[in-house]
JSON list of C-alpha atoms in Angstrom, two decimals:
[
{"chain": "A", "resi": 1, "resn": "UNK", "atom": "CA", "xyz": [-24.07, -22.85, 19.27]},
{"chain": "A", "resi": 2, "resn": "UNK", "atom": "CA", "xyz": [-20.44, -23.65, 20.11]},
{"chain": "A", "resi": 3, "resn": "UNK", "atom": "CA", "xyz": [-19.23, -21.98, 16.87]},
{"chain": "A", "resi": 4, "resn": "UNK", "atom": "CA", "xyz": [-21.17, -18.78, 17.60]},
{"chain": "A", "resi": 5, "resn": "UNK", "atom": "CA", "xyz": [-19.66, -18.59, 21.09]},
{"chain": "A", "resi": 6, "resn": "UNK", "atom": "CA", "xyz": [-16.11, -19.14, 19.81]},
{"chain": "A", "resi": 7, "resn": "UNK", "atom": "CA", "xyz": [-16.63, -16.53, 17.09]},
{"chain": "A", "resi": 8, "resn": "UNK", "atom": "CA", "xyz": [-17.97, -13.98, 19.62]},
{"chain": "A", "resi": 9, "resn": "UNK", "atom": "CA", "xyz": [-15.10, -14.72, 22.04]},
{"chain": "A", "resi": 10, "resn": "UNK", "atom": "CA", "xyz": [-12.59, -14.24, 19.23]},
{"chain": "A", "resi": 11, "resn": "UNK", "atom": "CA", "xyz": [-14.12, -10.91, 18.22]},
{"chain": "A", "resi": 12, "resn": "UNK", "atom": "CA", "xyz": [-14.14, -9.68, 21.83]},
{"chain": "A", "resi": 13, "resn": "UNK", "atom": "CA", "xyz": [-10.46, -10.70, 22.20]},
{"chain": "A", "resi": 14, "resn": "UNK", "atom": "CA", "xyz": [-9.52, -8.89, 18.99]},
{"chain": "A", "resi": 15, "resn": "UNK", "atom": "CA", "xyz": [-11.32, -5.74, 20.12]},
{"chain": "A", "resi": 16, "resn": "UNK", "atom": "CA", "xyz": [-9.45, -5.84, 23.44]},
{"chain": "A", "resi": 17, "resn": "UNK", "atom": "CA", "xyz": [-6.11, -6.34, 21.68]},
{"chain": "A", "resi": 18, "resn": "UNK", "atom": "CA", "xyz": [-6.76, -3.52, 19.20]},
{"chain": "A", "resi": 19, "resn": "UNK", "atom": "CA", "xyz": [-7.75, -1.14, 22.00]},
{"chain": "A", "resi": 20, "resn": "UNK", "atom": "CA", "xyz": [-4.69, -2.02, 24.06]},
{"chain": "A", "resi": 21, "resn": "UNK", "atom": "CA", "xyz": [-2.12, -1.63, 21.25]},
{"chain": "A", "resi": 22, "resn": "UNK", "atom": "CA", "xyz": [-2.47, 1.65, 19.32]},
{"chain": "A", "resi": 23, "resn": "UNK", "atom": "CA", "xyz": [-0.11, 0.74, 16.45]},
{"chain": "A", "resi": 24, "resn": "UNK", "atom": "CA", "xyz": [-0.46, 0.96, 12.69]},
{"chain": "A", "resi": 25, "resn": "UNK", "atom": "CA", "xyz": [-0.39, -2.42, 10.96]},
{"chain": "A", "resi": 26, "resn": "UNK", "atom": "CA", "xyz": [1.56, -4.46, 13.53]},
{"chain": "A", "resi": 27, "resn": "UNK", "atom": "CA", "xyz": [0.21, -7.88, 14.49]},
{"chain": "A", "resi": 28, "resn": "UNK", "atom": "CA", "xyz": [3.35, -9.57, 15.86]},
{"chain": "A", "resi": 29, "resn": "UNK", "atom": "CA", "xyz": [6.76, -8.53, 17.09]},
{"chain": "A", "resi": 30, "resn": "UNK", "atom": "CA", "xyz": [9.85, -10.70, 17.57]},
{"chain": "A", "resi": 31, "resn": "UNK", "atom": "CA", "xyz": [12.54, -9.30, 19.86]},
{"chain": "A", "resi": 32, "resn": "UNK", "atom": "CA", "xyz": [15.82, -8.89, 17.99]},
{"chain": "A", "resi": 33, "resn": "UNK", "atom": "CA", "xyz": [14.12, -8.21, 14.66]},
{"chain": "A", "resi": 34, "resn": "UNK", "atom": "CA", "xyz": [13.86, -4.44, 15.04]},
{"chain": "A", "resi": 35, "resn": "UNK", "atom": "CA", "xyz": [16.15, -3.09, 12.31]},
{"chain": "A", "resi": 36, "resn": "UNK", "atom": "CA", "xyz": [14.60, -1.26, 9.39]},
{"chain": "A", "resi": 37, "resn": "UNK", "atom": "CA", "xyz": [11.13, -0.05, 8.54]},
{"chain": "A", "resi": 38, "resn": "UNK", "atom": "CA", "xyz": [7.97, -1.31, 6.85]},
{"chain": "A", "resi": 39, "resn": "UNK", "atom": "CA", "xyz": [6.24, 0.60, 4.03]},
{"chain": "A", "resi": 40, "resn": "UNK", "atom": "CA", "xyz": [2.67, -0.34, 3.13]},
{"chain": "A", "resi": 41, "resn": "UNK", "atom": "CA", "xyz": [-0.56, 0.93, 1.58]},
{"chain": "A", "resi": 42, "resn": "UNK", "atom": "CA", "xyz": [-3.72, -0.67, 3.02]},
{"chain": "A", "resi": 43, "resn": "UNK", "atom": "CA", "xyz": [-5.92, -2.03, 0.23]},
{"chain": "A", "resi": 44, "resn": "UNK", "atom": "CA", "xyz": [-9.02, 0.05, 0.98]},
{"chain": "A", "resi": 45, "resn": "UNK", "atom": "CA", "xyz": [-7.20, 3.25, 1.82]},
{"chain": "A", "resi": 46, "resn": "UNK", "atom": "CA", "xyz": [-5.53, 6.15, 0.03]},
{"chain": "A", "resi": 47, "resn": "UNK", "atom": "CA", "xyz": [-2.87, 6.48, 2.73]},
{"chain": "A", "resi": 48, "resn": "UNK", "atom": "CA", "xyz": [0.61, 5.00, 2.68]},
{"chain": "A", "resi": 49, "resn": "UNK", "atom": "CA", "xyz": [2.44, 4.37, 5.96]},
{"chain": "A", "resi": 50, "resn": "UNK", "atom": "CA", "xyz": [6.07, 4.00, 6.99]},
{"chain": "A", "resi": 51, "resn": "UNK", "atom": "CA", "xyz": [6.31, 2.28, 10.38]},
{"chain": "A", "resi": 52, "resn": "UNK", "atom": "CA", "xyz": [9.15, 0.96, 12.50]},
{"chain": "A", "resi": 53, "resn": "UNK", "atom": "CA", "xyz": [9.26, -2.67, 13.58]},
{"chain": "A", "resi": 54, "resn": "UNK", "atom": "CA", "xyz": [7.43, -1.78, 16.82]},
{"chain": "A", "resi": 55, "resn": "UNK", "atom": "CA", "xyz": [4.43, -0.61, 14.80]},
{"chain": "A", "resi": 56, "resn": "UNK", "atom": "CA", "xyz": [4.97, 3.08, 15.50]},
{"chain": "A", "resi": 57, "resn": "UNK", "atom": "CA", "xyz": [4.14, 5.42, 12.64]},
{"chain": "A", "resi": 58, "resn": "UNK", "atom": "CA", "xyz": [7.25, 7.17, 11.32]},
{"chain": "A", "resi": 59, "resn": "UNK", "atom": "CA", "xyz": [5.61, 8.90, 8.36]},
{"chain": "A", "resi": 60, "resn": "UNK", "atom": "CA", "xyz": [2.31, 8.98, 6.47]},
{"chain": "A", "resi": 61, "resn": "UNK", "atom": "CA", "xyz": [1.37, 10.08, 2.96]},
{"chain": "A", "resi": 62, "resn": "UNK", "atom": "CA", "xyz": [-2.17, 10.81, 1.78]},
{"chain": "A", "resi": 63, "resn": "UNK", "atom": "CA", "xyz": [-1.28, 9.50, -1.64]},
{"chain": "A", "resi": 64, "resn": "UNK", "atom": "CA", "xyz": [-4.30, 10.23, -3.83]},
{"chain": "A", "resi": 65, "resn": "UNK", "atom": "CA", "xyz": [-7.87, 9.30, -4.48]},
{"chain": "A", "resi": 66, "resn": "UNK", "atom": "CA", "xyz": [-6.82, 5.89, -5.86]},
{"chain": "A", "resi": 67, "resn": "UNK", "atom": "CA", "xyz": [-6.71, 2.66, -3.91]},
{"chain": "A", "resi": 68, "resn": "UNK", "atom": "CA", "xyz": [-3.33, 0.94, -4.16]},
{"chain": "A", "resi": 69, "resn": "UNK", "atom": "CA", "xyz": [-2.51, -1.61, -6.84]},
{"chain": "A", "resi": 70, "resn": "UNK", "atom": "CA", "xyz": [-0.24, -3.66, -4.55]},
{"chain": "A", "resi": 71, "resn": "UNK", "atom": "CA", "xyz": [3.09, -1.83, -5.06]},
{"chain": "A", "resi": 72, "resn": "UNK", "atom": "CA", "xyz": [4.59, 1.00, -3.05]},
{"chain": "A", "resi": 73, "resn": "UNK", "atom": "CA", "xyz": [8.29, 1.89, -2.93]},
{"chain": "A", "resi": 74, "resn": "UNK", "atom": "CA", "xyz": [10.34, 4.40, -0.97]},
{"chain": "A", "resi": 75, "resn": "UNK", "atom": "CA", "xyz": [13.04, 5.60, -3.37]},
{"chain": "A", "resi": 76, "resn": "UNK", "atom": "CA", "xyz": [16.61, 6.60, -2.49]},
{"chain": "A", "resi": 77, "resn": "UNK", "atom": "CA", "xyz": [15.79, 10.32, -2.66]},
{"chain": "A", "resi": 78, "resn": "UNK", "atom": "CA", "xyz": [12.98, 9.90, -0.08]},
{"chain": "A", "resi": 79, "resn": "UNK", "atom": "CA", "xyz": [10.16, 10.12, -2.62]},
{"chain": "A", "resi": 80, "resn": "UNK", "atom": "CA", "xyz": [7.35, 7.60, -2.80]},
{"chain": "A", "resi": 81, "resn": "UNK", "atom": "CA", "xyz": [6.51, 5.58, -5.93]},
{"chain": "A", "resi": 82, "resn": "UNK", "atom": "CA", "xyz": [3.03, 4.08, -5.76]},
{"chain": "A", "resi": 83, "resn": "UNK", "atom": "CA", "xyz": [0.72, 2.25, -8.16]},
{"chain": "A", "resi": 84, "resn": "UNK", "atom": "CA", "xyz": [-3.04, 2.81, -8.06]},
{"chain": "A", "resi": 85, "resn": "UNK", "atom": "CA", "xyz": [-6.26, 1.20, -9.29]},
{"chain": "A", "resi": 86, "resn": "UNK", "atom": "CA", "xyz": [-8.20, 3.03, -11.98]},
{"chain": "A", "resi": 87, "resn": "UNK", "atom": "CA", "xyz": [-10.89, 0.31, -12.16]},
{"chain": "A", "resi": 88, "resn": "UNK", "atom": "CA", "xyz": [-10.69, -0.12, -15.92]},
{"chain": "A", "resi": 89, "resn": "UNK", "atom": "CA", "xyz": [-13.92, -1.94, -17.00]},
{"chain": "A", "resi": 90, "resn": "UNK", "atom": "CA", "xyz": [-12.11, -3.75, -19.83]},
{"chain": "A", "resi": 91, "resn": "UNK", "atom": "CA", "xyz": [-9.59, -5.22, -17.37]},
{"chain": "A", "resi": 92, "resn": "UNK", "atom": "CA", "xyz": [-11.82, -5.82, -14.35]},
{"chain": "A", "resi": 93, "resn": "UNK", "atom": "CA", "xyz": [-10.08, -8.90, -12.96]},
{"chain": "A", "resi": 94, "resn": "UNK", "atom": "CA", "xyz": [-7.26, -9.28, -10.44]},
{"chain": "A", "resi": 95, "resn": "UNK", "atom": "CA", "xyz": [-3.96, -7.52, -10.87]},
{"chain": "A", "resi": 96, "resn": "UNK", "atom": "CA", "xyz": [-5.11, -4.42, -12.67]},
{"chain": "A", "resi": 97, "resn": "UNK", "atom": "CA", "xyz": [-3.82, -1.02, -11.66]},
{"chain": "A", "resi": 98, "resn": "UNK", "atom": "CA", "xyz": [-3.65, 1.60, -14.34]},
{"chain": "A", "resi": 99, "resn": "UNK", "atom": "CA", "xyz": [-1.72, 4.47, -12.76]},
{"chain": "A", "resi": 100, "resn": "UNK", "atom": "CA", "xyz": [1.66, 5.13, -11.17]},
{"chain": "A", "resi": 101, "resn": "UNK", "atom": "CA", "xyz": [2.39, 8.24, -9.12]},
{"chain": "A", "resi": 102, "resn": "UNK", "atom": "CA", "xyz": [5.41, 9.78, -7.45]},
{"chain": "A", "resi": 103, "resn": "UNK", "atom": "CA", "xyz": [5.15, 11.89, -4.29]},
{"chain": "A", "resi": 104, "resn": "UNK", "atom": "CA", "xyz": [7.82, 13.85, -2.43]},
{"chain": "A", "resi": 105, "resn": "UNK", "atom": "CA", "xyz": [8.41, 13.30, 1.31]},
{"chain": "A", "resi": 106, "resn": "UNK", "atom": "CA", "xyz": [5.84, 15.98, 2.17]},
{"chain": "A", "resi": 107, "resn": "UNK", "atom": "CA", "xyz": [3.12, 14.31, 0.08]},
{"chain": "A", "resi": 108, "resn": "UNK", "atom": "CA", "xyz": [3.17, 16.65, -2.90]},
{"chain": "A", "resi": 109, "resn": "UNK", "atom": "CA", "xyz": [2.36, 14.85, -6.15]},
{"chain": "A", "resi": 110, "resn": "UNK", "atom": "CA", "xyz": [5.44, 15.19, -8.39]},
{"chain": "A", "resi": 111, "resn": "UNK", "atom": "CA", "xyz": [3.98, 13.39, -11.40]},
{"chain": "A", "resi": 112, "resn": "UNK", "atom": "CA", "xyz": [1.38, 10.86, -12.43]},
{"chain": "A", "resi": 113, "resn": "UNK", "atom": "CA", "xyz": [1.21, 8.56, -15.45]},
{"chain": "A", "resi": 114, "resn": "UNK", "atom": "CA", "xyz": [-1.66, 6.30, -16.45]},
{"chain": "A", "resi": 115, "resn": "UNK", "atom": "CA", "xyz": [-1.71, 3.29, -18.74]},
{"chain": "A", "resi": 116, "resn": "UNK", "atom": "CA", "xyz": [-5.38, 2.41, -18.88]},
{"chain": "A", "resi": 117, "resn": "UNK", "atom": "CA", "xyz": [-7.61, 2.20, -21.94]},
{"chain": "A", "resi": 118, "resn": "UNK", "atom": "CA", "xyz": [-9.57, -0.44, -23.84]},
{"chain": "A", "resi": 119, "resn": "UNK", "atom": "CA", "xyz": [-6.35, -1.99, -25.27]},
{"chain": "A", "resi": 120, "resn": "UNK", "atom": "CA", "xyz": [-3.93, -1.96, -22.31]},
{"chain": "A", "resi": 121, "resn": "UNK", "atom": "CA", "xyz": [-3.83, -1.55, -18.57]},
{"chain": "A", "resi": 122, "resn": "UNK", "atom": "CA", "xyz": [-0.88, -1.35, -16.21]},
{"chain": "A", "resi": 123, "resn": "UNK", "atom": "CA", "xyz": [-0.79, -4.33, -13.87]},
{"chain": "A", "resi": 124, "resn": "UNK", "atom": "CA", "xyz": [0.10, -4.03, -10.18]},
{"chain": "A", "resi": 125, "resn": "UNK", "atom": "CA", "xyz": [3.88, -3.55, -10.19]},
{"chain": "A", "resi": 126, "resn": "UNK", "atom": "CA", "xyz": [6.51, -1.10, -11.39]},
{"chain": "A", "resi": 127, "resn": "UNK", "atom": "CA", "xyz": [10.23, -0.64, -10.83]},
{"chain": "A", "resi": 128, "resn": "UNK", "atom": "CA", "xyz": [12.55, 2.30, -11.29]},
{"chain": "A", "resi": 129, "resn": "UNK", "atom": "CA", "xyz": [15.50, 1.54, -13.56]},
{"chain": "A", "resi": 130, "resn": "UNK", "atom": "CA", "xyz": [19.02, 2.91, -12.87]},
{"chain": "A", "resi": 131, "resn": "UNK", "atom": "CA", "xyz": [18.55, 5.61, -15.54]},
{"chain": "A", "resi": 132, "resn": "UNK", "atom": "CA", "xyz": [15.32, 6.88, -13.88]},
{"chain": "A", "resi": 133, "resn": "UNK", "atom": "CA", "xyz": [12.93, 5.29, -16.38]},
{"chain": "A", "resi": 134, "resn": "UNK", "atom": "CA", "xyz": [10.15, 3.01, -15.15]},
{"chain": "A", "resi": 135, "resn": "UNK", "atom": "CA", "xyz": [9.48, -0.58, -16.12]},
{"chain": "A", "resi": 136, "resn": "UNK", "atom": "CA", "xyz": [5.80, -1.53, -15.82]},
{"chain": "A", "resi": 137, "resn": "UNK", "atom": "CA", "xyz": [3.90, -4.78, -16.22]},
{"chain": "A", "resi": 138, "resn": "UNK", "atom": "CA", "xyz": [1.03, -4.11, -18.67]},
{"chain": "A", "resi": 139, "resn": "UNK", "atom": "CA", "xyz": [-1.89, -6.28, -19.74]}
]
């Protein structure tokens, strides 16, 4: 009975906290650590958010119909590079992605490239090389 009460009290506290603090993705804030921004794509969402260190939304992209594959980057030109999950049945274990997309600041899809078939599947990460090419981890 004690566990049920503690669980219910925790849930009620979390609901109160979430109602009192209308931020996007912020759970803690340390004074003096406010420089810069945070870019993230929630795992069960198609949105990507840029927030400041106070949790205030600076920008939002509706990035596609794909859930993220753990990597999202804001590039020097302001465009967004994001990996996505294609749910390849041959590679149905952790770390599979399958697609990488690039969006401009306004959310327009600039290009999309998939590596996902029965022989190979892009993993979760990608990086842009100095010459503009991409380096991908592939199963």
